Amino acid sequence: MLAPTSGTVVLDPESEDAENQIKREAWIESMHRTAPGTSWRKIENKNQREFLKERENKPSRDGQENIADGLLYGEWSELGSRNQAGSVHVTEYDPDTDLIWTVADGGSIFKGKRDGSNWEVVNQDYNFSRHVLKFIPTVTGKRLIASIDGIPAYSLDYGKQWLFSSGIDIPDDGFSGTRDYLIQEKGAEINILCLSKRDYWSSYHLYISKDQGLTYSSIADLETHESKNLALMQPNHSDRIFLMTKGNQSKAVIKEVDVENETLNVIASSDLILGQDERAFFTGYATDSLLTFLSIDNENKLNISSDLGQTWDNKGNLGTRPWEVGLFVSPSNPSAIFFGEVECHKAIAGGLFWEKVNEWGAYYNDINGALHADIMYFNEFNTKDGTPFQLISNHGGLSISYDYLETLNNIGLKGLNVSQYYDVKTDPRDKNFIYAGTQDQGFQRGRIDPGNGPNDLEQVTSGDFGHITFSRDGEGMWYVYPGGSVSFYNDPQNGTQTASYQVDSDNESVWIPPLQEIPGSSENKIYMAGGNAEGGPGSYIIELRYWAGGIQKRNLPFDFFDYSNGEVSAIEVSPLNPALMYASTTNGFFFYSTDAGENWELSMIVAPEPHYLYGTTIHASQIDENVVYIGGSGYNNPAIYYSNDMGQTFKAFDKDLPSTLVLELTANEDESLFFAATEAGPFVYLRDTESWHSLKGMAAPTTRYWSVEWIEEDQIARFGTYGRGAWDFQVQEPVAIKNLSQDQTSFKIFPNPVGNDLNIEFLDFENEVHINIFNSVGQLVLEMEHNSIKESNKTSIDVSNLNAGNYIISIGGENKFISQSFIKG
């Protein structure tokens, strides 16, 4: 649990401000490019529901995964990080088992002990919402209430199996859904109240469930689609429920919910001005017969009312505006008031003054005792013996306090495996050493033990980091910070930052700019999809070169923004020809260069006009210089395209791939398997079936998959996920081994069994073909090319060096391969 290395920590306050978060969200939204009227969130919700149906009635998670109905077998294993937690949200506590429960930002539910030990995943099959996770008592035990993609749901077995509630419309897009859950307990009677809307422009309704979450019904149409105009609140130690809305001139209107009669009654129309563009914050507590309300006005001042909102006493200025987490009043100590944004703040003198619990940068000198940046949720519980404790969810996991945040203990330091990775890359010189760029958990690195993980990783530098690439075959390593700050390491595994470069120009690239290695280069040199290395307008590919202790930079000549009015969003250099380069833009343009980027040509139409393809990834073939693939947003057009003429023309490469966003694309060494990291999960393309298949199986988590790379030596597809760390899928039996038809009309092989020379007669091949031989565990053991027109319709292969056993020979080209089996005697 080392802090980031001294001297390299990014302590830039602007990196943690609300504006930076807005830029990040805008970047993610822009990648999901859609036509007007198309909701990518609605499409992804449908993708998830369809996948969950596929998982039903499948075997247990132990052992091999059966992919594509037996055409591919393999096994998933989790790599970690085990000691670098990402963001978590809502929390719950079960005093009977003394276990804390939480929902990770990636959507999985975890539980663990109060001392931070024994964290384990409860459910990673669904994308659980951040708004609710609550146990309620039932006649037979406990029921767990949650929300899945904005839809109310419940579990009768502590979160293993889930059922959806009825009565609330299924959200029509990702901007809608259910929030602000309250559990009202009046003796044996339990009522659940919440706010929900069907789509972005629909009004919120107040819903109630009187049967412990099985069904919901609407109490009232609240006549606003803006969540910032509403705040549902139940004061501590009270069973009364109140709703704050904005009236004329954004003045606070307080309504009480009459649960028995299912009505809303106005109890106060005050002069408290909430602000038209500000979120309504509303909380409170009860002492004896007195109810106290707290809110924040449009001038960011704390206001307190002791007469049910009729009048308000203006207290001190908070200094900064809370995020969605808002105000929190301790149930056991009403004088302990907190609010959260980048940092956590606590009240002094009843709210007249405020102080930070700690500066966010202090976390790295006191990982156990200081709060990480970005406060996401507050909660307080009592142990079975009545001891109160507070939980503070943040972008570094979860902290606990027993003295109202005077002292803190980080309980997410081990086993809360919810890292949010934008990129995971393996050291080219050491397959068991990886690097990760994360959301708010910095640049990480460490040694792994595939199959025996998860593993710990070291956080070298704090902040948000994305694309990672290498130069000189791994001698140098580069990564990038949002906005175009690039770091170079000449000792990637052990060293600190050697040099850095910051692009500063008018047309900055995407939030985390792509980096690209230059295969075969003898220099520590890479390409960056930046703005303009000289400052001013333009979107150029920038060449960065480490030399003599610094980084030299120059623009390649072509201005992509001037030509396409879009920024460069993906670049690629052919591994077979360093002079062959490709680039795509945020608005679907695709370019190619045959002279190392000096001149560029625009491809023919890649996607239908207007372009809804945001190019996120390019894969240049490693076996055919003419072949290139591009992936990106696929909600109104195919998510992946294929070209066999160096990018001059394209055709769809998306058979059986759902409408989704492809974030990275790669392939195995002979390109019989392609792997895609997508919004909808991991996918594999089998060349022999010419179609895509879900790779989730039974073990992979449901979350966004940002990155994927192929580790040839171990036959592993290595994925980086957003919310569940890094995962490996090891191919154990590839498509060529299982259930393939033995097509003997295209070619003949003899003798079989064979001793030294395997003869091949081509019956239905007229062009140059690839010949691959695989052993019984799917490893490529021999490959060659043959042109039946220029050479002969017959050839022979020396297999004398192969061990005795069963083999598959696969012959073909342009994504069509025919296979036959033979025995080596």
Short mmCIF file of N, CA and C in Angstrom, two decimals, residues 605-676:
data_model
loop_
_atom_site.label_atom_id
_atom_site.label_comp_id
_atom_site.label_asym_id
_atom_site.label_seq_id
_atom_site.Cartn_x
_atom_site.Cartn_y
_atom_site.Cartn_z
N ILE A 605 -16.78 6.13 -48.12
CA ILE A 605 -17.71 6.16 -46.99
C ILE A 605 -17.55 4.92 -46.13
N VAL A 606 -17.30 5.15 -44.83
CA VAL A 606 -17.20 4.05 -43.88
C VAL A 606 -18.57 3.72 -43.32
N ALA A 607 -19.30 4.74 -42.90
CA ALA A 607 -20.63 4.57 -42.32
C ALA A 607 -21.63 5.40 -43.12
N PRO A 608 -22.93 5.09 -42.96
CA PRO A 608 -23.93 5.85 -43.72
C PRO A 608 -23.89 7.33 -43.36
N GLU A 609 -24.26 8.17 -44.30
CA GLU A 609 -24.38 9.60 -44.03
C GLU A 609 -25.72 9.87 -43.35
N PRO A 610 -25.79 10.80 -42.36
CA PRO A 610 -24.62 11.40 -41.74
C PRO A 610 -23.89 10.41 -40.87
N HIS A 611 -22.63 10.68 -40.57
CA HIS A 611 -21.81 9.73 -39.85
C HIS A 611 -22.23 9.66 -38.38
N TYR A 612 -22.48 8.45 -37.91
CA TYR A 612 -22.74 8.24 -36.48
C TYR A 612 -21.70 7.29 -35.90
N LEU A 613 -20.58 7.15 -36.61
CA LEU A 613 -19.49 6.32 -36.12
C LEU A 613 -18.42 7.21 -35.50
N TYR A 614 -18.30 7.14 -34.19
CA TYR A 614 -17.18 7.78 -33.50
C TYR A 614 -16.08 6.72 -33.46
N GLY A 615 -14.99 6.95 -34.19
CA GLY A 615 -13.94 5.94 -34.25
C GLY A 615 -13.14 5.88 -32.97
N THR A 616 -13.14 4.74 -32.32
CA THR A 616 -12.43 4.60 -31.05
C THR A 616 -11.23 3.67 -31.14
N THR A 617 -11.21 2.77 -32.12
CA THR A 617 -10.14 1.77 -32.18
C THR A 617 -9.88 1.36 -33.62
N ILE A 618 -8.61 1.14 -33.95
CA ILE A 618 -8.22 0.65 -35.27
C ILE A 618 -7.30 -0.54 -35.06
N HIS A 619 -7.53 -1.60 -35.80
CA HIS A 619 -6.65 -2.76 -35.75
C HIS A 619 -6.12 -3.02 -37.16
N ALA A 620 -4.81 -2.82 -37.34
CA ALA A 620 -4.16 -3.15 -38.61
C ALA A 620 -3.70 -4.60 -38.55
N SER A 621 -4.04 -5.35 -39.58
CA SER A 621 -3.73 -6.78 -39.59
C SER A 621 -2.23 -7.02 -39.43
N GLN A 622 -1.93 -8.08 -38.70
CA GLN A 622 -0.53 -8.48 -38.51
C GLN A 622 -0.13 -9.60 -39.45
N ILE A 623 -1.07 -10.01 -40.33
CA ILE A 623 -0.74 -11.07 -41.28
C ILE A 623 -0.96 -10.64 -42.73
N ASP A 624 -1.65 -9.52 -42.94
CA ASP A 624 -1.92 -9.05 -44.30
C ASP A 624 -1.89 -7.53 -44.30
N GLU A 625 -0.92 -6.96 -44.96
CA GLU A 625 -0.72 -5.52 -44.95
C GLU A 625 -1.92 -4.76 -45.51
N ASN A 626 -2.73 -5.40 -46.34
CA ASN A 626 -3.85 -4.73 -46.98
C ASN A 626 -5.08 -4.62 -46.08
N VAL A 627 -5.07 -5.32 -44.97
CA VAL A 627 -6.30 -5.47 -44.15
C VAL A 627 -6.25 -4.56 -42.94
N VAL A 628 -7.37 -3.88 -42.67
CA VAL A 628 -7.49 -3.03 -41.49
C VAL A 628 -8.95 -3.04 -41.02
N TYR A 629 -9.14 -2.91 -39.72
CA TYR A 629 -10.46 -2.90 -39.10
C TYR A 629 -10.61 -1.61 -38.29
N ILE A 630 -11.83 -1.08 -38.24
CA ILE A 630 -12.12 0.10 -37.43
C ILE A 630 -13.36 -0.17 -36.59
N GLY A 631 -13.31 0.24 -35.32
CA GLY A 631 -14.45 0.06 -34.43
C GLY A 631 -14.81 1.36 -33.76
N GLY A 632 -16.07 1.43 -33.30
CA GLY A 632 -16.54 2.62 -32.61
C GLY A 632 -18.00 2.49 -32.24
N SER A 633 -18.73 3.61 -32.29
CA SER A 633 -20.13 3.61 -31.89
C SER A 633 -20.97 2.91 -32.96
N GLY A 634 -21.76 1.95 -32.51
CA GLY A 634 -22.52 1.14 -33.45
C GLY A 634 -24.00 1.08 -33.14
N TYR A 635 -24.59 2.23 -32.85
CA TYR A 635 -26.00 2.26 -32.48
C TYR A 635 -26.92 2.57 -33.66
N ASN A 636 -26.36 3.20 -34.70
CA ASN A 636 -27.13 3.47 -35.92
C ASN A 636 -26.45 2.91 -37.15
N ASN A 637 -25.39 2.16 -36.95
CA ASN A 637 -24.61 1.58 -38.04
C ASN A 637 -23.76 0.47 -37.44
N PRO A 638 -23.12 -0.35 -38.25
CA PRO A 638 -22.24 -1.38 -37.69
C PRO A 638 -21.17 -0.78 -36.79
N ALA A 639 -20.84 -1.49 -35.72
CA ALA A 639 -19.83 -1.00 -34.77
C ALA A 639 -18.41 -1.31 -35.23
N ILE A 640 -18.25 -2.24 -36.20
CA ILE A 640 -16.93 -2.59 -36.71
C ILE A 640 -17.01 -2.72 -38.23
N TYR A 641 -15.99 -2.17 -38.90
CA TYR A 641 -15.87 -2.27 -40.36
C TYR A 641 -14.54 -2.91 -40.72
N TYR A 642 -14.49 -3.44 -41.94
CA TYR A 642 -13.33 -4.20 -42.42
C TYR A 642 -12.95 -3.70 -43.80
N SER A 643 -11.65 -3.56 -44.04
CA SER A 643 -11.15 -3.17 -45.37
C SER A 643 -10.03 -4.12 -45.78
N ASN A 644 -10.02 -4.53 -47.04
CA ASN A 644 -8.92 -5.35 -47.55
C ASN A 644 -8.12 -4.62 -48.62
N ASP A 645 -8.27 -3.28 -48.66
CA ASP A 645 -7.50 -2.49 -49.62
C ASP A 645 -6.86 -1.27 -48.94
N MET A 646 -6.31 -1.51 -47.74
CA MET A 646 -5.60 -0.47 -46.98
C MET A 646 -6.48 0.70 -46.60
N GLY A 647 -7.78 0.43 -46.40
CA GLY A 647 -8.66 1.48 -45.93
C GLY A 647 -9.28 2.33 -47.00
N GLN A 648 -9.18 1.92 -48.26
CA GLN A 648 -9.82 2.70 -49.32
C GLN A 648 -11.32 2.47 -49.35
N THR A 649 -11.74 1.23 -49.10
CA THR A 649 -13.16 0.90 -49.03
C THR A 649 -13.40 -0.02 -47.83
N PHE A 650 -14.62 0.01 -47.32
CA PHE A 650 -14.96 -0.77 -46.13
C PHE A 650 -16.27 -1.51 -46.31
N LYS A 651 -16.40 -2.58 -45.55
CA LYS A 651 -17.68 -3.28 -45.43
C LYS A 651 -17.86 -3.69 -43.97
N ALA A 652 -19.10 -3.98 -43.61
CA ALA A 652 -19.43 -4.29 -42.22
C ALA A 652 -18.74 -5.56 -41.76
N PHE A 653 -18.36 -5.56 -40.49
CA PHE A 653 -17.71 -6.71 -39.87
C PHE A 653 -18.37 -6.93 -38.49
N ASP A 654 -19.69 -7.02 -38.49
CA ASP A 654 -20.42 -7.00 -37.22
C ASP A 654 -21.48 -8.08 -37.09
N LYS A 655 -21.36 -9.16 -37.86
CA LYS A 655 -22.39 -10.19 -37.81
C LYS A 655 -22.56 -10.72 -36.39
N ASP A 656 -23.79 -10.62 -35.86
CA ASP A 656 -24.19 -11.11 -34.54
C ASP A 656 -23.60 -10.30 -33.39
N LEU A 657 -22.95 -9.18 -33.68
CA LEU A 657 -22.52 -8.27 -32.62
C LEU A 657 -23.68 -7.34 -32.31
N PRO A 658 -24.05 -7.17 -31.04
CA PRO A 658 -25.17 -6.27 -30.73
C PRO A 658 -24.81 -4.82 -31.04
N SER A 659 -25.82 -3.98 -31.11
CA SER A 659 -25.58 -2.55 -31.26
C SER A 659 -24.92 -2.05 -29.98
N THR A 660 -23.69 -1.60 -30.09
CA THR A 660 -22.94 -1.21 -28.90
C THR A 660 -21.78 -0.30 -29.31
N LEU A 661 -21.01 0.11 -28.33
CA LEU A 661 -19.80 0.90 -28.55
C LEU A 661 -18.59 -0.02 -28.38
N VAL A 662 -17.78 -0.15 -29.42
CA VAL A 662 -16.54 -0.93 -29.35
C VAL A 662 -15.42 0.02 -28.96
N LEU A 663 -14.77 -0.28 -27.84
CA LEU A 663 -13.73 0.60 -27.31
C LEU A 663 -12.32 0.15 -27.69
N GLU A 664 -12.12 -1.15 -27.86
CA GLU A 664 -10.82 -1.62 -28.36
C GLU A 664 -11.01 -2.95 -29.06
N LEU A 665 -10.15 -3.17 -30.07
CA LEU A 665 -10.24 -4.36 -30.91
C LEU A 665 -8.84 -4.92 -31.09
N THR A 666 -8.72 -6.26 -30.96
CA THR A 666 -7.44 -6.92 -31.22
C THR A 666 -7.71 -8.32 -31.76
N ALA A 667 -6.64 -9.06 -32.05
CA ALA A 667 -6.79 -10.41 -32.61
C ALA A 667 -5.64 -11.28 -32.16
N ASN A 668 -5.84 -12.59 -32.28
CA ASN A 668 -4.73 -13.50 -31.97
C ASN A 668 -3.75 -13.51 -33.13
N GLU A 669 -2.69 -14.34 -33.02
CA GLU A 669 -1.57 -14.23 -33.95
C GLU A 669 -1.94 -14.58 -35.39
N ASP A 670 -2.88 -15.49 -35.61
CA ASP A 670 -3.24 -15.83 -36.99
C ASP A 670 -4.58 -15.23 -37.39
N GLU A 671 -5.14 -14.39 -36.50
CA GLU A 671 -6.40 -13.70 -36.73
C GLU A 671 -7.56 -14.65 -37.02
N SER A 672 -7.49 -15.81 -36.40
CA SER A 672 -8.66 -16.69 -36.41
C SER A 672 -9.64 -16.31 -35.32
N LEU A 673 -9.16 -15.53 -34.35
CA LEU A 673 -10.00 -15.01 -33.27
C LEU A 673 -9.77 -13.51 -33.16
N PHE A 674 -10.87 -12.74 -33.11
CA PHE A 674 -10.81 -11.32 -32.80
C PHE A 674 -11.49 -11.09 -31.45
N PHE A 675 -11.00 -10.12 -30.70
CA PHE A 675 -11.57 -9.81 -29.40
C PHE A 675 -11.94 -8.33 -29.35
N ALA A 676 -13.11 -8.04 -28.80
CA ALA A 676 -13.59 -6.67 -28.71
C ALA A 676 -13.98 -6.35 -27.28
#
